[in-house]
Tab-separated table of C-alpha atoms in Angstrom:
chain	number	residue	atom	x	y	z
Y	1	MET	CA	-56.293	23.329	26.047
Y	2	THR	CA	-52.710	22.710	27.061
Y	3	ASP	CA	-51.085	19.278	26.870
Y	4	LEU	CA	-49.312	17.521	29.562
Y	5	SER	CA	-45.881	18.604	28.360
Y	6	SER	CA	-46.653	22.314	28.873
Y	7	LEU	CA	-47.602	21.646	32.496
Y	8	PRO	CA	-45.044	22.269	35.401
Y	9	LEU	CA	-44.741	18.567	36.137
Y	10	ARG	CA	-42.067	17.134	38.613
Y	11	ASP	CA	-39.207	16.187	36.447
Y	12	SER	CA	-39.542	12.670	37.789
Y	13	LEU	CA	-42.935	12.499	36.321
Y	14	ARG	CA	-41.958	13.507	32.851
Y	15	GLY	CA	-42.156	10.799	30.192
Y	16	GLN	CA	-43.993	8.458	32.618
Y	17	SER	CA	-47.057	6.430	31.552
Y	18	PRO	CA	-50.089	5.778	34.032
Y	19	TYR	CA	-50.742	2.385	35.097
Y	20	GLY	CA	-53.606	0.653	33.248
Y	21	ALA	CA	-54.781	-2.473	31.751
Y	22	PRO	CA	-56.784	-2.562	28.554
Y	23	GLN	CA	-60.563	-2.251	29.396
Y	24	LEU	CA	-62.222	-3.724	26.315
Y	25	ASP	CA	-65.892	-5.075	25.636
Y	26	VAL	CA	-65.281	-8.515	24.970
Y	27	PRO	CA	-67.140	-11.828	26.253
Y	28	TYR	CA	-64.234	-13.006	28.153
Y	29	MET	CA	-62.255	-10.815	30.391
Y	30	LEU	CA	-59.449	-12.504	31.920
Y	31	ASN	CA	-56.521	-9.877	32.236
Y	32	THR	CA	-56.874	-8.305	35.388
Y	33	ASN	CA	-56.951	-11.195	37.908
Y	34	GLU	CA	-60.501	-10.341	39.202
Y	35	ASN	CA	-62.689	-12.922	40.785
Y	36	THR	CA	-64.850	-13.293	37.757
Y	37	HIS	CA	-67.690	-14.741	39.816
Y	38	PRO	CA	-70.348	-12.199	40.924
Y	39	VAL	CA	-70.983	-11.650	44.456
Y	40	PRO	CA	-73.438	-14.111	45.924
Y	41	GLN	CA	-76.812	-12.602	46.085
Y	42	ALA	CA	-77.112	-13.167	49.794
Y	43	VAL	CA	-73.901	-11.258	50.431
Y	44	ALA	CA	-75.041	-8.587	47.980
Y	45	GLU	CA	-78.189	-8.097	50.093
Y	46	ALA	CA	-76.108	-8.130	53.350
Y	47	ILE	CA	-73.898	-5.425	51.965
Y	48	THR	CA	-76.934	-3.410	50.694
Y	49	ALA	CA	-78.639	-3.722	54.045
Y	50	ARG	CA	-75.477	-2.587	56.074
Y	51	VAL	CA	-74.946	0.386	53.607
Y	52	ALA	CA	-78.653	1.270	53.895
Y	53	LYS	CA	-77.966	1.737	57.595
Y	54	VAL	CA	-75.300	4.268	57.326
Y	55	ALA	CA	-76.730	6.186	54.351
Y	56	GLY	CA	-78.937	8.422	56.779
Y	57	GLY	CA	-75.650	9.455	58.615
Y	58	LEU	CA	-73.608	10.412	55.517
Y	59	ASN	CA	-73.717	14.017	56.552
Y	60	ARG	CA	-71.313	13.067	58.933
Y	61	TYR	CA	-67.587	11.979	58.717
Y	62	PRO	CA	-66.938	8.230	59.139
Y	63	ASP	CA	-65.118	6.490	61.917
Y	64	ARG	CA	-61.505	7.802	61.349
Y	65	GLU	CA	-60.077	4.745	63.023
Y	66	PHE	CA	-62.442	2.204	61.261
Y	67	THR	CA	-62.434	0.520	64.813
Y	68	GLU	CA	-65.283	-2.295	63.799
Y	69	LEU	CA	-63.465	-2.963	60.523
Y	70	ARG	CA	-60.169	-3.506	62.055
Y	71	GLU	CA	-61.822	-5.916	64.683
Y	72	HIS	CA	-63.344	-7.860	61.800
Y	73	LEU	CA	-60.116	-7.845	59.737
Y	74	ALA	CA	-57.902	-9.006	62.745
Y	75	ALA	CA	-60.517	-11.970	63.327
Y	76	TYR	CA	-60.161	-13.022	59.687
Y	77	LEU	CA	-56.338	-12.942	59.698
Y	78	GLY	CA	-55.974	-15.088	62.771
Y	79	HIS	CA	-52.479	-15.783	64.022
Y	80	GLY	CA	-53.037	-13.893	67.093
Y	81	ILE	CA	-53.134	-10.629	65.185
Y	82	THR	CA	-54.917	-7.938	67.118
Y	83	PRO	CA	-56.901	-4.812	65.806
Y	84	GLU	CA	-54.050	-2.514	66.800
Y	85	GLN	CA	-51.940	-4.114	64.189
Y	86	VAL	CA	-54.241	-3.854	61.338
Y	87	TRP	CA	-54.496	-0.980	58.955
Y	88	ALA	CA	-56.625	-0.588	55.778
Y	89	ALA	CA	-57.083	1.795	52.916
Y	90	ASN	CA	-58.776	2.144	49.599
Y	91	GLY	CA	-57.191	-0.799	47.971
Y	92	SER	CA	-53.815	-2.337	48.865
Y	93	ASN	CA	-52.174	-0.131	46.451
Y	94	GLU	CA	-52.964	2.866	48.692
Y	95	VAL	CA	-51.645	0.903	51.618
Y	96	LEU	CA	-48.451	0.388	49.661
Y	97	GLN	CA	-48.312	4.081	48.744
Y	98	GLN	CA	-48.884	5.141	52.270
Y	99	ILE	CA	-45.979	2.660	53.374
Y	100	LEU	CA	-43.698	4.468	50.926
Y	101	GLN	CA	-44.942	8.120	52.021
Y	102	ALA	CA	-43.931	7.069	55.735
Y	103	PHE	CA	-40.741	5.115	55.141
Y	104	GLY	CA	-39.775	6.145	51.468
Y	105	GLY	CA	-39.291	9.506	49.859
Y	106	PRO	CA	-36.541	11.665	48.583
Y	107	GLY	CA	-33.074	10.393	49.416
Y	108	ARG	CA	-34.562	6.914	50.312
Y	109	THR	CA	-34.608	3.750	48.164
Y	110	LEU	CA	-37.195	0.972	47.548
Y	111	LEU	CA	-35.855	-2.474	46.487
Y	112	SER	CA	-37.926	-4.930	44.655
Y	113	PHE	CA	-37.141	-7.854	42.306
Y	114	LEU	CA	-38.542	-7.648	38.642
Y	115	PRO	CA	-40.422	-8.925	36.925
Y	116	SER	CA	-43.133	-8.221	39.656
Y	117	TYR	CA	-46.167	-6.023	40.464
Y	118	SER	CA	-46.011	-3.245	37.926
Y	119	MET	CA	-47.152	-0.774	40.372
Y	120	TYR	CA	-44.104	-1.102	42.566
Y	121	PRO	CA	-41.756	1.382	40.523
Y	122	LEU	CA	-44.694	3.612	39.864
Y	123	LEU	CA	-45.420	4.007	43.465
Y	124	ALA	CA	-41.737	4.571	44.020
Y	125	ASN	CA	-41.719	7.342	41.314
Y	126	GLY	CA	-44.962	9.190	42.726
Y	127	THR	CA	-43.375	9.382	46.063
Y	128	ASP	CA	-39.868	10.387	44.973
Y	129	THR	CA	-38.415	7.140	46.373
Y	130	ALA	CA	-35.742	5.741	44.153
Y	131	PHE	CA	-36.273	2.248	42.842
Y	132	VAL	CA	-33.849	-0.461	42.551
Y	133	ASP	CA	-34.597	-3.670	40.613
Y	134	GLY	CA	-32.710	-6.788	42.195
Y	135	GLY	CA	-33.767	-8.790	39.230
Y	136	ARG	CA	-34.408	-12.583	39.419
Y	137	ALA	CA	-33.274	-15.851	37.911
Y	138	ALA	CA	-33.806	-16.908	34.264
Y	139	ASP	CA	-36.846	-18.666	35.180
Y	140	HIS	CA	-38.222	-15.832	37.409
Y	141	THR	CA	-37.599	-17.388	40.654
Y	142	LEU	CA	-36.003	-15.484	43.686
Y	143	SER	CA	-33.499	-17.278	45.802
Y	144	ALA	CA	-32.682	-16.381	49.472
Y	145	GLU	CA	-29.201	-15.958	48.709
Y	146	HIS	CA	-29.700	-13.522	45.872
Y	147	ALA	CA	-32.337	-11.394	47.671
Y	148	ALA	CA	-30.311	-11.128	50.853
Y	149	ALA	CA	-27.004	-10.124	48.883
Y	150	LEU	CA	-29.090	-7.296	47.098
Y	151	VAL	CA	-30.396	-5.918	50.630
Y	152	ARG	CA	-26.751	-5.994	51.791
Y	153	GLU	CA	-25.404	-4.222	49.033
Y	154	HIS	CA	-28.195	-1.488	48.363
Y	155	ARG	CA	-29.117	-0.939	52.091
Y	156	PRO	CA	-32.605	-0.052	50.970
Y	157	ASN	CA	-35.144	1.687	53.254
Y	158	VAL	CA	-38.181	-0.492	52.039
Y	159	VAL	CA	-38.185	-3.858	50.184
Y	160	PHE	CA	-41.477	-4.868	48.239
Y	161	LEU	CA	-42.071	-8.606	47.766
Y	162	ALA	CA	-44.972	-10.033	45.971
Y	163	SER	CA	-45.958	-13.700	47.192
Y	164	PRO	CA	-47.463	-15.046	45.049
Y	165	ASN	CA	-45.597	-12.892	42.566
Y	166	ASN	CA	-47.487	-11.176	39.829
Y	167	PRO	CA	-47.294	-11.820	36.968
Y	168	THR	CA	-45.574	-15.186	37.570
Y	169	GLY	CA	-47.885	-16.422	40.358
Y	170	THR	CA	-45.532	-18.360	42.376
Y	171	ALA	CA	-45.399	-17.986	46.212
Y	172	LEU	CA	-41.956	-17.043	47.876
Y	173	GLY	CA	-40.639	-19.611	50.532
Y	174	LEU	CA	-40.398	-18.202	53.804
Y	175	ASP	CA	-36.737	-18.651	53.806
Y	176	VAL	CA	-36.612	-15.862	51.177
Y	177	ILE	CA	-38.520	-13.395	53.415
Y	178	GLU	CA	-36.429	-14.687	56.541
Y	179	ALA	CA	-33.164	-14.049	54.718
Y	180	ILE	CA	-33.996	-10.513	53.586
Y	181	TYR	CA	-35.275	-9.705	57.169
Y	182	ALA	CA	-31.991	-10.889	58.702
Y	183	ALA	CA	-30.038	-9.022	55.853
Y	184	GLN	CA	-31.745	-5.494	56.859
Y	185	ALA	CA	-31.228	-5.977	60.545
Y	186	GLN	CA	-27.538	-7.007	59.930
Y	187	ASN	CA	-27.285	-3.579	58.011
Y	188	GLU	CA	-28.658	-1.806	60.954
Y	189	ALA	CA	-26.509	-3.629	63.340
Y	190	GLU	CA	-23.280	-2.506	61.459
Y	191	GLY	CA	-24.359	1.033	61.824
Y	192	GLY	CA	-26.579	1.651	58.787
Y	193	HIS	CA	-30.282	1.732	58.753
Y	194	GLY	CA	-32.753	-1.233	58.499
Y	195	ALA	CA	-35.413	-1.633	55.999
Y	196	MET	CA	-39.321	-2.016	56.247
Y	197	VAL	CA	-39.926	-5.470	54.431
Y	198	VAL	CA	-43.315	-5.645	52.973
Y	199	VAL	CA	-44.789	-9.019	51.517
Y	200	ASP	CA	-47.707	-8.233	49.243
Y	201	GLU	CA	-49.975	-11.335	49.706
Y	202	ALA	CA	-52.819	-10.120	47.401
Y	203	TYR	CA	-53.653	-13.635	46.188
Y	204	ALA	CA	-52.971	-15.475	49.444
Y	205	GLU	CA	-56.247	-17.031	49.620
Y	206	PHE	CA	-55.513	-19.090	46.336
Y	207	ALA	CA	-52.193	-20.638	47.506
Y	208	LEU	CA	-51.422	-24.238	47.023
Y	209	ALA	CA	-51.662	-26.706	49.874
Y	210	GLY	CA	-48.792	-26.441	52.151
Y	211	THR	CA	-47.856	-22.657	51.103
Y	212	ASP	CA	-47.346	-20.787	54.399
Y	213	SER	CA	-48.155	-17.082	54.701
Y	214	ALA	CA	-45.788	-14.565	55.923
Y	215	LEU	CA	-48.229	-13.890	58.661
Y	216	THR	CA	-46.504	-16.745	60.465
Y	217	LEU	CA	-43.383	-14.554	60.694
Y	218	LEU	CA	-44.840	-11.276	62.215
Y	219	ARG	CA	-44.248	-12.113	65.784
Y	220	GLY	CA	-40.842	-10.445	66.951
Y	221	ARG	CA	-40.271	-8.881	63.619
Y	222	GLU	CA	-41.309	-5.265	64.058
Y	223	ARG	CA	-40.241	-4.137	60.571
Y	224	LEU	CA	-42.234	-6.855	58.531
Y	225	ILE	CA	-45.482	-5.819	57.061
Y	226	VAL	CA	-47.865	-8.223	55.119
Y	227	THR	CA	-50.481	-6.650	53.019
Y	228	ARG	CA	-53.683	-8.310	51.848
Y	229	THR	CA	-56.740	-7.198	49.659
Y	230	MET	CA	-60.404	-7.848	49.239
Y	231	SER	CA	-60.321	-7.395	45.656
Y	232	LYS	CA	-59.335	-10.863	44.561
Y	233	ALA	CA	-60.692	-13.778	46.667
Y	234	PHE	CA	-63.375	-11.777	48.141
Y	235	ALA	CA	-64.735	-10.680	44.440
Y	236	LEU	CA	-64.798	-7.191	45.953
Y	237	ALA	CA	-62.537	-5.320	43.292
Y	238	GLY	CA	-65.167	-2.576	43.047
Y	239	ALA	CA	-65.149	-1.917	46.749
Y	240	ARG	CA	-61.504	-0.982	47.036
Y	241	LEU	CA	-60.482	-2.146	50.270
Y	242	GLY	CA	-56.912	-3.259	51.166
Y	243	TYR	CA	-55.340	-3.821	54.562
Y	244	LEU	CA	-52.061	-4.956	56.313
Y	245	ALA	CA	-51.012	-6.643	59.447
Y	246	ALA	CA	-47.752	-5.404	61.153
Y	247	ASP	CA	-46.289	-4.231	64.472
Y	248	ALA	CA	-48.815	-1.619	66.017
Y	249	ALA	CA	-46.244	1.149	65.550
Y	250	VAL	CA	-46.680	0.629	61.747
Y	251	ALA	CA	-50.198	1.831	61.906
Y	252	ASP	CA	-49.224	4.757	63.910
Y	253	ALA	CA	-46.772	5.718	61.324
Y	254	LEU	CA	-49.303	5.533	58.512
Y	255	ARG	CA	-51.564	7.784	60.676
Y	256	LEU	CA	-49.084	10.455	59.813
Y	257	VAL	CA	-49.628	10.259	56.089
Y	258	ARG	CA	-53.143	9.127	55.613
Y	259	LEU	CA	-55.778	11.693	54.436
Y	260	PRO	CA	-58.367	12.697	56.824
Y	261	TYR	CA	-61.309	10.260	57.049
Y	262	HIS	CA	-59.832	8.304	54.182
Y	263	LEU	CA	-62.136	5.305	54.421
Y	264	SER	CA	-65.766	6.250	53.772
Y	265	ALA	CA	-68.556	5.017	55.732
Y	266	VAL	CA	-69.890	3.100	52.705
Y	267	THR	CA	-66.405	1.434	52.272
Y	268	GLN	CA	-66.272	0.505	55.708
Y	269	ALA	CA	-69.821	-0.945	55.773
Y	270	THR	CA	-69.353	-2.925	52.638
Y	271	ALA	CA	-66.133	-4.530	54.092
Y	272	ILE	CA	-67.807	-5.346	57.367
Y	273	ALA	CA	-70.737	-6.945	55.809
Y	274	ALA	CA	-68.545	-9.090	53.531
Y	275	LEU	CA	-66.475	-10.312	56.380
Y	276	GLU	CA	-69.688	-11.054	58.370
Y	277	ARG	CA	-70.308	-13.450	55.344
Y	278	VAL	CA	-66.904	-14.474	54.808
Y	279	ASP	CA	-67.473	-18.222	54.557
Y	280	GLU	CA	-70.143	-17.666	51.818
Y	281	LEU	CA	-68.275	-15.189	50.013
Y	282	LEU	CA	-65.020	-17.419	49.655
Y	283	GLU	CA	-66.981	-20.305	48.332
Y	284	THR	CA	-65.916	-19.553	44.941
Y	285	VAL	CA	-62.108	-19.852	45.713
Y	286	GLU	CA	-61.934	-23.637	45.508
Y	287	ASP	CA	-63.590	-23.544	42.205
Y	288	ILE	CA	-61.205	-20.854	41.056
Y	289	LYS	CA	-58.375	-22.953	42.085
Y	290	GLY	CA	-59.736	-25.782	40.262
Y	291	GLN	CA	-59.939	-23.961	36.956
Y	292	ARG	CA	-56.425	-22.916	37.576
Y	293	ASP	CA	-55.155	-26.184	37.945
Y	294	ARG	CA	-57.247	-27.314	34.809
Y	295	ILE	CA	-55.453	-24.285	32.949
Y	296	VAL	CA	-51.986	-25.683	33.832
Y	297	ALA	CA	-52.684	-29.136	33.049
Y	298	GLU	CA	-54.271	-28.228	29.569
Y	299	LEU	CA	-51.459	-25.629	28.614
Y	300	THR	CA	-48.937	-28.246	29.462
Y	301	GLY	CA	-50.681	-30.644	27.073
Y	302	MET	CA	-50.295	-28.021	24.395
Y	303	GLY	CA	-46.827	-27.932	24.710
Y	304	LEU	CA	-46.636	-24.773	26.595
Y	305	VAL	CA	-44.948	-24.011	29.921
Y	306	PRO	CA	-47.088	-22.772	32.766
Y	307	ALA	CA	-45.544	-21.516	35.974
Y	308	VAL	CA	-46.381	-23.190	39.303
Y	309	SER	CA	-49.190	-21.057	40.515
Y	310	ASP	CA	-50.349	-20.078	43.889
Y	311	SER	CA	-52.639	-17.438	42.599
Y	312	ASN	CA	-55.783	-17.147	40.538
Y	313	PHE	CA	-54.083	-16.582	37.237
Y	314	VAL	CA	-51.571	-18.620	35.215
Y	315	PHE	CA	-48.480	-17.292	33.622
Y	316	PHE	CA	-47.147	-19.318	30.759
Y	317	GLY	CA	-44.403	-19.355	28.270
Y	318	ARG	CA	-43.039	-21.024	25.154
Y	319	LEU	CA	-44.878	-18.853	22.806
Y	320	ALA	CA	-43.028	-17.930	19.606
Y	321	ASP	CA	-44.911	-14.538	19.437
Y	322	ALA	CA	-46.781	-13.716	22.624
Y	323	HIS	CA	-48.327	-10.518	21.251
Y	324	ALA	CA	-49.492	-12.348	18.076
Y	325	VAL	CA	-51.123	-14.823	20.156
Y	326	TRP	CA	-52.705	-12.215	22.483
Y	327	GLU	CA	-54.212	-10.536	19.290
Y	328	ALA	CA	-55.444	-13.912	17.968
Y	329	LEU	CA	-57.241	-14.564	21.405
Y	330	LEU	CA	-58.808	-11.107	21.333
Y	331	GLU	CA	-60.029	-11.822	17.887
Y	332	ARG	CA	-61.810	-14.779	19.430
Y	333	GLY	CA	-63.447	-12.635	22.171
Y	334	VAL	CA	-60.903	-13.604	25.069
Y	335	LEU	CA	-58.904	-10.979	26.603
Y	336	VAL	CA	-55.697	-11.968	28.587
Y	337	ARG	CA	-52.820	-10.086	29.507
Y	338	ASP	CA	-49.456	-9.264	27.592
Y	339	VAL	CA	-47.137	-8.313	30.424
Y	340	GLY	CA	-44.310	-7.486	28.231
Y	341	ILE	CA	-42.260	-10.488	29.091
Y	342	PRO	CA	-41.226	-12.067	25.669
Y	343	HIS	CA	-42.722	-15.378	24.877
Y	344	HIS	CA	-45.142	-15.211	27.733
Y	345	LEU	CA	-48.815	-14.327	28.494
Y	346	ARG	CA	-50.853	-14.260	31.815
Y	347	VAL	CA	-54.660	-15.427	32.010
Y	348	THR	CA	-56.938	-15.176	34.696
Y	349	ALA	CA	-58.730	-18.308	36.105
Y	350	GLY	CA	-62.239	-17.546	35.592
Y	351	THR	CA	-65.564	-19.527	35.671
Y	352	GLU	CA	-65.762	-22.901	34.139
Y	353	GLU	CA	-67.419	-21.193	31.030
Y	354	GLU	CA	-64.667	-18.569	30.862
Y	355	THR	CA	-61.959	-21.085	31.168
Y	356	THR	CA	-63.377	-23.239	28.622
Y	357	ALA	CA	-63.699	-20.339	26.135
Y	358	PHE	CA	-59.936	-19.545	26.762
Y	359	LEU	CA	-58.702	-22.948	26.371
Y	360	ASP	CA	-60.641	-23.850	23.284
Y	361	ALA	CA	-59.577	-20.554	21.646
Y	362	LEU	CA	-56.022	-21.132	22.384
Y	363	ARG	CA	-56.110	-24.670	21.309
Y	364	GLU	CA	-57.596	-23.696	17.822
Y	365	ILE	CA	-54.766	-21.090	17.434
Y	366	VAL	CA	-52.199	-23.759	18.054
Y	367	GLU	CA	-53.749	-26.366	15.976
Y	368	GLN	CA	-53.916	-23.908	13.085
Y	369	ASP	CA	-50.472	-23.064	13.291
Y	370	PRO	CA	-48.303	-25.307	15.454
Y	371	ALA	CA	-45.308	-22.794	15.155
Y	372	VAL	CA	-47.200	-20.513	17.678
Y	373	VAL	CA	-45.581	-23.008	20.306
Y	374	SER	CA	-41.748	-22.476	20.289
Y	375	ALA	CA	-39.843	-25.644	19.851
Y	376	VAL	CA	-37.480	-24.541	22.703
Y	377	ASP	CA	-37.956	-22.550	25.944
Y	378	ALA	CA	-37.314	-19.048	25.166
Y	379	ASP	CA	-36.431	-16.182	27.589
């Protein structure tokens, strides 16, 4: 057998590592921001029944335009969004990839602001789109002034914004999105090119009260795209269904790059059944938010510093050696995420049992060695 280095890879892929989080067999898996509550039995039965209805026709290609699914997604999103403004694919990662296939590519630039979702530079590399990191403040926040200045400086073709941000969990203010959109419009008005501004709202359903969605900004902004997923709040990570809302012309652009019949009949049936039982399916969201807020409160009590979280996870700092704590938690059967940011870890808010297991394990680690918690904030 040959190895990877002997294959005629594109130069831009040499030396790269694939995306991946540890998949370990432990009692408490709190590292990938899944909804750890199982799909309610009634919803699982509804999905099974709808999939059974399409099973006999799997010899035929599915609806290429996933018409019924788009109708359900538009109704769920509200804000006056029509089915023509909705697009879907196999997870929001594929939606983001299609956006770069349509609007990025060789000679074009993607701007984002790290630390953020680690797939952004990987998607850029996979589509031969140059990636520019605009950076963030020391506390990992992003101001409207800084973001707009980077758009004016680099004149990107695409901007990716995660709100809530991953791994930090905090939502962007709408002023940041508005400033970025205005800056790209100014670039175009000055004779350059504008940018597609993409707001990745994968965790939107978990937002704190009073946090506004970028969906409220869509009207009149034909270059704004808001992406969502059914992997998180809907507890359907295994179904692989992501979607977006934007000007209808954006969906037309993505039709140029999508693979034929890219959404299977089974995927469409699963998503439709879930959307038909959406209230029941989202009943776990409030419980998860409660566990998230519990984590924030108890970590603060331990002397740690959790970030404000509009998501189903908590990013926390002031760890003297984050990876050592990650290993100590793993030894106790709790898997959290070491995102590679010094002195910080990220934990998914799970069920009450899972959350208790994490907090008890971390409290034991801290009590055994108080030096685990740094005396000062460390960056």
